[in-house]
C-alpha cells in the first residue's frame, strides 16, 4: 500500500478508535459534535476515510460501524458539498430521500475550526446641538470632516474550537471615556459561548456564566440561540445565513 494511503488510514483508525473508547462518557451529551446526536438531528457524523473523490465519500461513522460508501456526485453538482473532505476530517452528511447512501449535503466540520472575521465600520451618533448653538453649513462641514477621521474599521468574528466552544472577537470591551466622547459608535455584536452542528446547520448558543473565586461557572441555562445555514465554505472563506441576513467571513491567519 502507498505510504500516504497507509498513514491516512492509520490516522482515521486511531481517531475513530479514540472516539469509540469515549462513547460511554459522551452518551448523554446534547448539542455537541460527539457520539450522540442532538434531538431531531437526522444527519450522519463520521470521519473521512481513504477513497474519497469528487463523487464518493468514504465515511467511517462515529457509531463505529464499517466504512460506508456515499455517493456525493449530485450534492457536488448542486453545490451542496461544503469543504472538500480529506482523510481524518470530521464530516456531517445529510442523506437524500431519493436513494440509499446518496448525499443531499456534505459539511466538512473540520474545515470550520479556526478564526473567522469580517470588517465593520462605525456609524455616526445622533447629532444634538448644544443649547443656544447655531448650526451652520460650516459647522456641519467641520463635523463631516471630523467623522471621516473616526471611520476606522474593526474586525468582528469568532473562533470555533473542536471542543464546541466559541471565542468572540471584536466589540466586547467596556466603553471608556474616548468611546463615550466619540461622535461614532460601533454596532453591537451578538455574543455566543458554544456551537454545534445540527442537521447540517450551525447552532450558536450563549449560556449563562458567572465568575466566582476567579473560576467561570456555567449554569447550562441558554440565554439565546441562533441557527445559521452554511452557504459557502472554502479554505479561507465562509458565508453563513442567519435568517434573512447573509454574513461573509474570511479566515484569520494565526501565528504559530
CSV table of C-alpha atoms in Angstrom, one decimal:
chain,number,residue,atom,x,y,z
A,1,UNK,CA,0.0,0.0,0.0
A,2,UNK,CA,1.2,3.5,-0.8
A,3,UNK,CA,2.7,5.2,2.3
A,4,UNK,CA,0.4,8.2,2.1
A,5,UNK,CA,-2.7,6.0,1.9
A,6,UNK,CA,-1.4,3.8,4.7
A,7,UNK,CA,-0.8,6.7,7.1
A,8,UNK,CA,-4.1,8.3,6.1
A,9,UNK,CA,-5.9,5.1,7.0
A,10,UNK,CA,-3.9,4.7,10.2
A,11,UNK,CA,-4.9,8.3,11.2
A,12,UNK,CA,-8.6,7.6,10.6
A,13,UNK,CA,-8.5,4.4,12.6
A,14,UNK,CA,-6.7,6.0,15.5
A,15,UNK,CA,-9.1,8.9,15.8
A,16,UNK,CA,-12.1,6.6,15.4
A,17,UNK,CA,-10.9,4.1,18.0
A,18,UNK,CA,-10.3,7.0,20.4
A,19,UNK,CA,-13.8,8.2,19.8
A,20,UNK,CA,-15.3,4.7,20.3
A,21,UNK,CA,-13.4,4.4,23.6
A,22,UNK,CA,-15.1,7.6,24.8
A,23,UNK,CA,-18.6,6.6,23.7
A,24,UNK,CA,-19.8,5.8,27.2
A,25,UNK,CA,-18.7,9.1,28.7
A,26,UNK,CA,-20.4,11.2,25.9
A,27,UNK,CA,-23.6,9.2,25.7
A,28,UNK,CA,-25.8,11.9,27.1
A,29,UNK,CA,-24.1,14.9,25.7
A,30,UNK,CA,-26.7,17.0,23.8
A,31,UNK,CA,-25.8,19.6,21.2
A,32,UNK,CA,-22.2,18.5,20.8
A,33,UNK,CA,-20.4,17.0,17.8
A,34,UNK,CA,-19.5,13.9,19.8
A,35,UNK,CA,-21.1,10.4,19.9
A,36,UNK,CA,-24.7,11.2,20.5
A,37,UNK,CA,-26.7,13.5,18.1
A,38,UNK,CA,-29.0,16.2,19.4
A,39,UNK,CA,-32.7,15.5,19.4
A,40,UNK,CA,-34.2,15.8,15.9
A,41,UNK,CA,-30.8,15.6,14.2
A,42,UNK,CA,-31.1,13.2,11.2
A,43,UNK,CA,-27.5,13.8,9.9
A,44,UNK,CA,-24.8,11.2,9.9
A,45,UNK,CA,-21.4,12.0,11.5
A,46,UNK,CA,-18.1,10.4,11.0
A,47,UNK,CA,-14.5,10.6,9.6
A,48,UNK,CA,-13.5,10.9,6.0
A,49,UNK,CA,-11.5,7.8,5.1
A,50,UNK,CA,-9.2,6.7,2.3
A,51,UNK,CA,-11.0,6.5,-1.1
A,52,UNK,CA,-12.7,9.9,-1.1
A,53,UNK,CA,-13.1,11.7,-4.5
A,54,UNK,CA,-15.2,14.3,-6.2
A,55,UNK,CA,-18.1,11.8,-6.5
A,56,UNK,CA,-17.5,9.5,-3.5
A,57,UNK,CA,-17.2,10.0,0.2
A,58,UNK,CA,-15.8,7.1,2.2
A,59,UNK,CA,-17.2,7.7,5.7
A,60,UNK,CA,-16.2,5.9,8.9
A,61,UNK,CA,-19.3,6.5,11.1
A,62,UNK,CA,-18.9,7.6,14.7
A,63,UNK,CA,-21.2,4.7,15.6
A,64,UNK,CA,-18.0,2.6,15.0
A,65,UNK,CA,-19.7,0.7,12.1
A,66,UNK,CA,-17.8,-0.3,8.9
A,67,UNK,CA,-16.7,2.4,6.4
A,68,UNK,CA,-19.6,3.5,4.2
A,69,UNK,CA,-19.5,4.3,0.5
A,70,UNK,CA,-21.6,7.5,0.0
A,71,UNK,CA,-22.5,8.9,-3.4
A,72,UNK,CA,-21.9,12.7,-3.4
A,73,UNK,CA,-22.0,13.4,-7.1
A,74,UNK,CA,-25.4,15.1,-7.1
A,75,UNK,CA,-24.5,17.1,-4.0
A,76,UNK,CA,-21.3,18.2,-5.7
A,77,UNK,CA,-23.2,19.3,-8.8
A,78,UNK,CA,-25.8,21.1,-6.7
A,79,UNK,CA,-23.1,23.0,-4.8
A,80,UNK,CA,-24.1,21.2,-1.6
A,81,UNK,CA,-20.6,20.0,-0.6
A,82,UNK,CA,-19.2,22.5,1.9
A,83,UNK,CA,-15.5,21.9,2.3
A,84,UNK,CA,-13.8,19.1,0.4
A,85,UNK,CA,-13.3,16.2,2.9
A,86,UNK,CA,-9.8,15.0,3.5
A,87,UNK,CA,-8.7,11.8,5.3
A,88,UNK,CA,-9.3,12.2,9.0
A,89,UNK,CA,-11.7,15.2,8.7
A,90,UNK,CA,-14.9,15.2,10.8
A,91,UNK,CA,-17.8,15.2,8.4
A,92,UNK,CA,-21.6,15.7,8.6
A,93,UNK,CA,-23.8,14.1,5.9
A,94,UNK,CA,-27.5,14.6,5.1
A,95,UNK,CA,-28.7,11.7,3.0
A,96,UNK,CA,-31.0,12.2,0.1
A,97,UNK,CA,-34.5,10.8,0.1
A,98,UNK,CA,-34.1,9.6,-3.4
A,99,UNK,CA,-31.7,6.7,-2.8
A,100,UNK,CA,-29.7,4.7,-0.4
A,101,UNK,CA,-26.4,6.2,0.7
A,102,UNK,CA,-26.7,9.1,-1.6
A,103,UNK,CA,-25.8,12.5,-0.1
A,104,UNK,CA,-28.0,15.6,-0.3
A,105,UNK,CA,-25.5,17.7,1.6
A,106,UNK,CA,-22.0,17.2,2.9
A,107,UNK,CA,-20.4,19.5,5.5
A,108,UNK,CA,-16.7,19.3,6.5
A,109,UNK,CA,-16.8,20.2,10.2
A,110,UNK,CA,-13.0,20.2,10.5
A,111,UNK,CA,-12.8,23.0,7.9
A,112,UNK,CA,-14.9,25.2,10.2
A,113,UNK,CA,-12.3,25.1,13.1
A,114,UNK,CA,-10.4,28.3,13.5
A,115,UNK,CA,-11.0,32.0,13.4
A,116,UNK,CA,-13.4,33.8,11.1
A,117,UNK,CA,-13.7,37.6,10.8
A,118,UNK,CA,-15.4,40.4,8.9
A,119,UNK,CA,-14.9,44.1,8.9
A,120,UNK,CA,-17.4,46.6,10.3
A,121,UNK,CA,-17.4,50.4,10.2
A,122,UNK,CA,-18.9,52.7,12.9
A,123,UNK,CA,-22.0,54.8,12.4
A,124,UNK,CA,-22.4,58.4,13.4
A,125,UNK,CA,-24.1,59.1,16.6
A,126,UNK,CA,-27.2,61.4,16.5
A,127,UNK,CA,-26.0,65.0,16.4
A,128,UNK,CA,-27.5,67.1,19.2
A,129,UNK,CA,-26.5,70.8,19.1
A,130,UNK,CA,-25.8,72.3,22.5
A,131,UNK,CA,-28.3,74.8,23.9
A,132,UNK,CA,-28.1,78.0,22.0
A,133,UNK,CA,-25.7,76.6,19.4
A,134,UNK,CA,-26.3,77.9,15.9
A,135,UNK,CA,-25.9,75.1,13.3
A,136,UNK,CA,-24.4,76.4,10.1
A,137,UNK,CA,-23.1,74.8,6.9
A,138,UNK,CA,-19.6,75.4,8.2
A,139,UNK,CA,-20.4,73.6,11.4
A,140,UNK,CA,-21.9,70.6,9.5
A,141,UNK,CA,-18.9,70.5,7.1
A,142,UNK,CA,-16.5,70.5,10.1
A,143,UNK,CA,-18.4,67.6,11.7
A,144,UNK,CA,-18.4,65.6,8.5
A,145,UNK,CA,-14.6,66.1,8.2
A,146,UNK,CA,-14.1,65.0,11.8
A,147,UNK,CA,-16.3,61.9,11.2
A,148,UNK,CA,-14.1,60.7,8.4
A,149,UNK,CA,-11.2,60.5,10.8
A,150,UNK,CA,-13.2,58.2,13.0
A,151,UNK,CA,-14.3,55.8,10.3
A,152,UNK,CA,-11.8,53.1,11.2
A,153,UNK,CA,-12.9,49.5,10.5
A,154,UNK,CA,-12.8,46.9,13.2
A,155,UNK,CA,-12.7,43.1,13.0
A,156,UNK,CA,-15.6,41.2,14.3
A,157,UNK,CA,-16.0,37.4,14.3
A,158,UNK,CA,-15.3,34.3,16.3
A,159,UNK,CA,-13.1,31.3,16.8
A,160,UNK,CA,-14.7,27.9,16.6
A,161,UNK,CA,-12.9,25.2,18.6
A,162,UNK,CA,-13.0,21.4,18.4
A,163,UNK,CA,-14.5,21.3,21.9
A,164,UNK,CA,-17.5,23.3,20.6
A,165,UNK,CA,-16.6,26.5,22.4
A,166,UNK,CA,-16.8,29.9,20.8
A,167,UNK,CA,-14.4,32.7,21.4
A,168,UNK,CA,-15.8,36.1,20.2
A,169,UNK,CA,-13.6,38.7,18.5
A,170,UNK,CA,-14.4,42.3,18.2
A,171,UNK,CA,-16.7,44.8,20.1
A,172,UNK,CA,-16.9,43.3,23.5
A,173,UNK,CA,-14.8,45.7,25.6
A,174,UNK,CA,-16.3,48.2,28.0
A,175,UNK,CA,-16.9,51.7,26.9
A,176,UNK,CA,-14.2,54.1,28.0
A,177,UNK,CA,-14.1,57.9,28.1
A,178,UNK,CA,-12.9,58.0,24.5
A,179,UNK,CA,-15.7,55.8,23.3
A,180,UNK,CA,-18.3,57.9,25.1
A,181,UNK,CA,-17.0,61.2,23.7
A,182,UNK,CA,-16.5,59.8,20.2
A,183,UNK,CA,-19.0,61.0,17.5
A,184,UNK,CA,-19.4,57.5,16.2
A,185,UNK,CA,-20.3,54.1,17.6
A,186,UNK,CA,-19.7,50.6,16.5
A,187,UNK,CA,-22.6,48.2,16.1
A,188,UNK,CA,-23.2,45.7,18.9
A,189,UNK,CA,-22.2,42.1,18.2
A,190,UNK,CA,-24.2,39.2,19.4
A,191,UNK,CA,-22.2,37.0,21.7
A,192,UNK,CA,-22.0,33.2,21.8
A,193,UNK,CA,-20.2,30.7,24.0
A,194,UNK,CA,-20.9,27.4,22.3
A,195,UNK,CA,-21.6,26.0,18.9
A,196,UNK,CA,-22.6,22.7,17.3
A,197,UNK,CA,-23.9,21.2,14.1
A,198,UNK,CA,-27.5,20.2,13.8
A,199,UNK,CA,-29.0,18.8,10.5
A,200,UNK,CA,-26.1,20.4,8.6
A,201,UNK,CA,-26.7,23.8,10.1
A,202,UNK,CA,-24.6,25.7,12.7
A,203,UNK,CA,-26.3,26.4,16.0
A,204,UNK,CA,-24.7,29.1,18.2
A,205,UNK,CA,-25.7,29.5,21.8
A,206,UNK,CA,-24.9,31.8,24.7
A,207,UNK,CA,-25.1,30.0,28.1
A,208,UNK,CA,-25.4,31.7,31.4
A,209,UNK,CA,-21.9,32.0,33.0
A,210,UNK,CA,-20.7,33.7,36.1
A,211,UNK,CA,-17.3,34.2,37.8
A,212,UNK,CA,-16.7,33.1,41.3
A,213,UNK,CA,-13.3,33.0,43.0
A,214,UNK,CA,-11.6,33.5,39.7
A,215,UNK,CA,-13.4,30.5,38.2
A,216,UNK,CA,-16.0,30.5,35.4
A,217,UNK,CA,-19.2,28.7,36.5
A,218,UNK,CA,-21.6,27.6,33.8
A,219,UNK,CA,-25.3,27.0,34.7
A,220,UNK,CA,-26.1,25.5,31.2
A,221,UNK,CA,-29.0,27.9,31.1
A,222,UNK,CA,-29.3,29.1,27.4
A,223,UNK,CA,-29.7,32.8,27.2
A,224,UNK,CA,-30.2,32.9,23.4
A,225,UNK,CA,-29.6,30.7,20.4
A,226,UNK,CA,-29.3,31.3,16.7
A,227,UNK,CA,-29.2,28.9,13.7
A,228,UNK,CA,-27.1,29.6,10.6
A,229,UNK,CA,-27.3,27.9,7.2
A,230,UNK,CA,-23.9,27.3,5.6
A,231,UNK,CA,-24.0,29.0,2.1
A,232,UNK,CA,-20.3,28.7,1.2
A,233,UNK,CA,-17.2,27.1,2.8
A,234,UNK,CA,-13.8,27.3,1.3
A,235,UNK,CA,-10.4,27.1,2.9
A,236,UNK,CA,-10.3,30.9,3.5
A,237,UNK,CA,-14.0,31.9,3.0
A,238,UNK,CA,-17.2,31.3,4.9
A,239,UNK,CA,-20.7,32.5,4.3
A,240,UNK,CA,-23.5,32.0,6.8
A,241,UNK,CA,-27.1,32.9,6.5
A,242,UNK,CA,-28.8,34.0,9.8
A,243,UNK,CA,-32.5,34.3,8.8
A,244,UNK,CA,-32.6,36.9,6.0
A,245,UNK,CA,-29.0,38.2,6.7
A,246,UNK,CA,-26.0,36.8,4.8
A,247,UNK,CA,-22.7,37.3,6.7
A,248,UNK,CA,-19.4,36.8,4.8
A,249,UNK,CA,-16.3,35.8,6.7
A,250,UNK,CA,-12.6,35.4,5.9
A,251,UNK,CA,-10.3,33.1,7.8
A,252,UNK,CA,-7.9,34.9,10.1
A,253,UNK,CA,-4.4,33.7,10.0
A,254,UNK,CA,-2.9,32.8,13.3
A,255,UNK,CA,0.8,32.9,14.1
A,256,UNK,CA,2.4,29.8,15.4
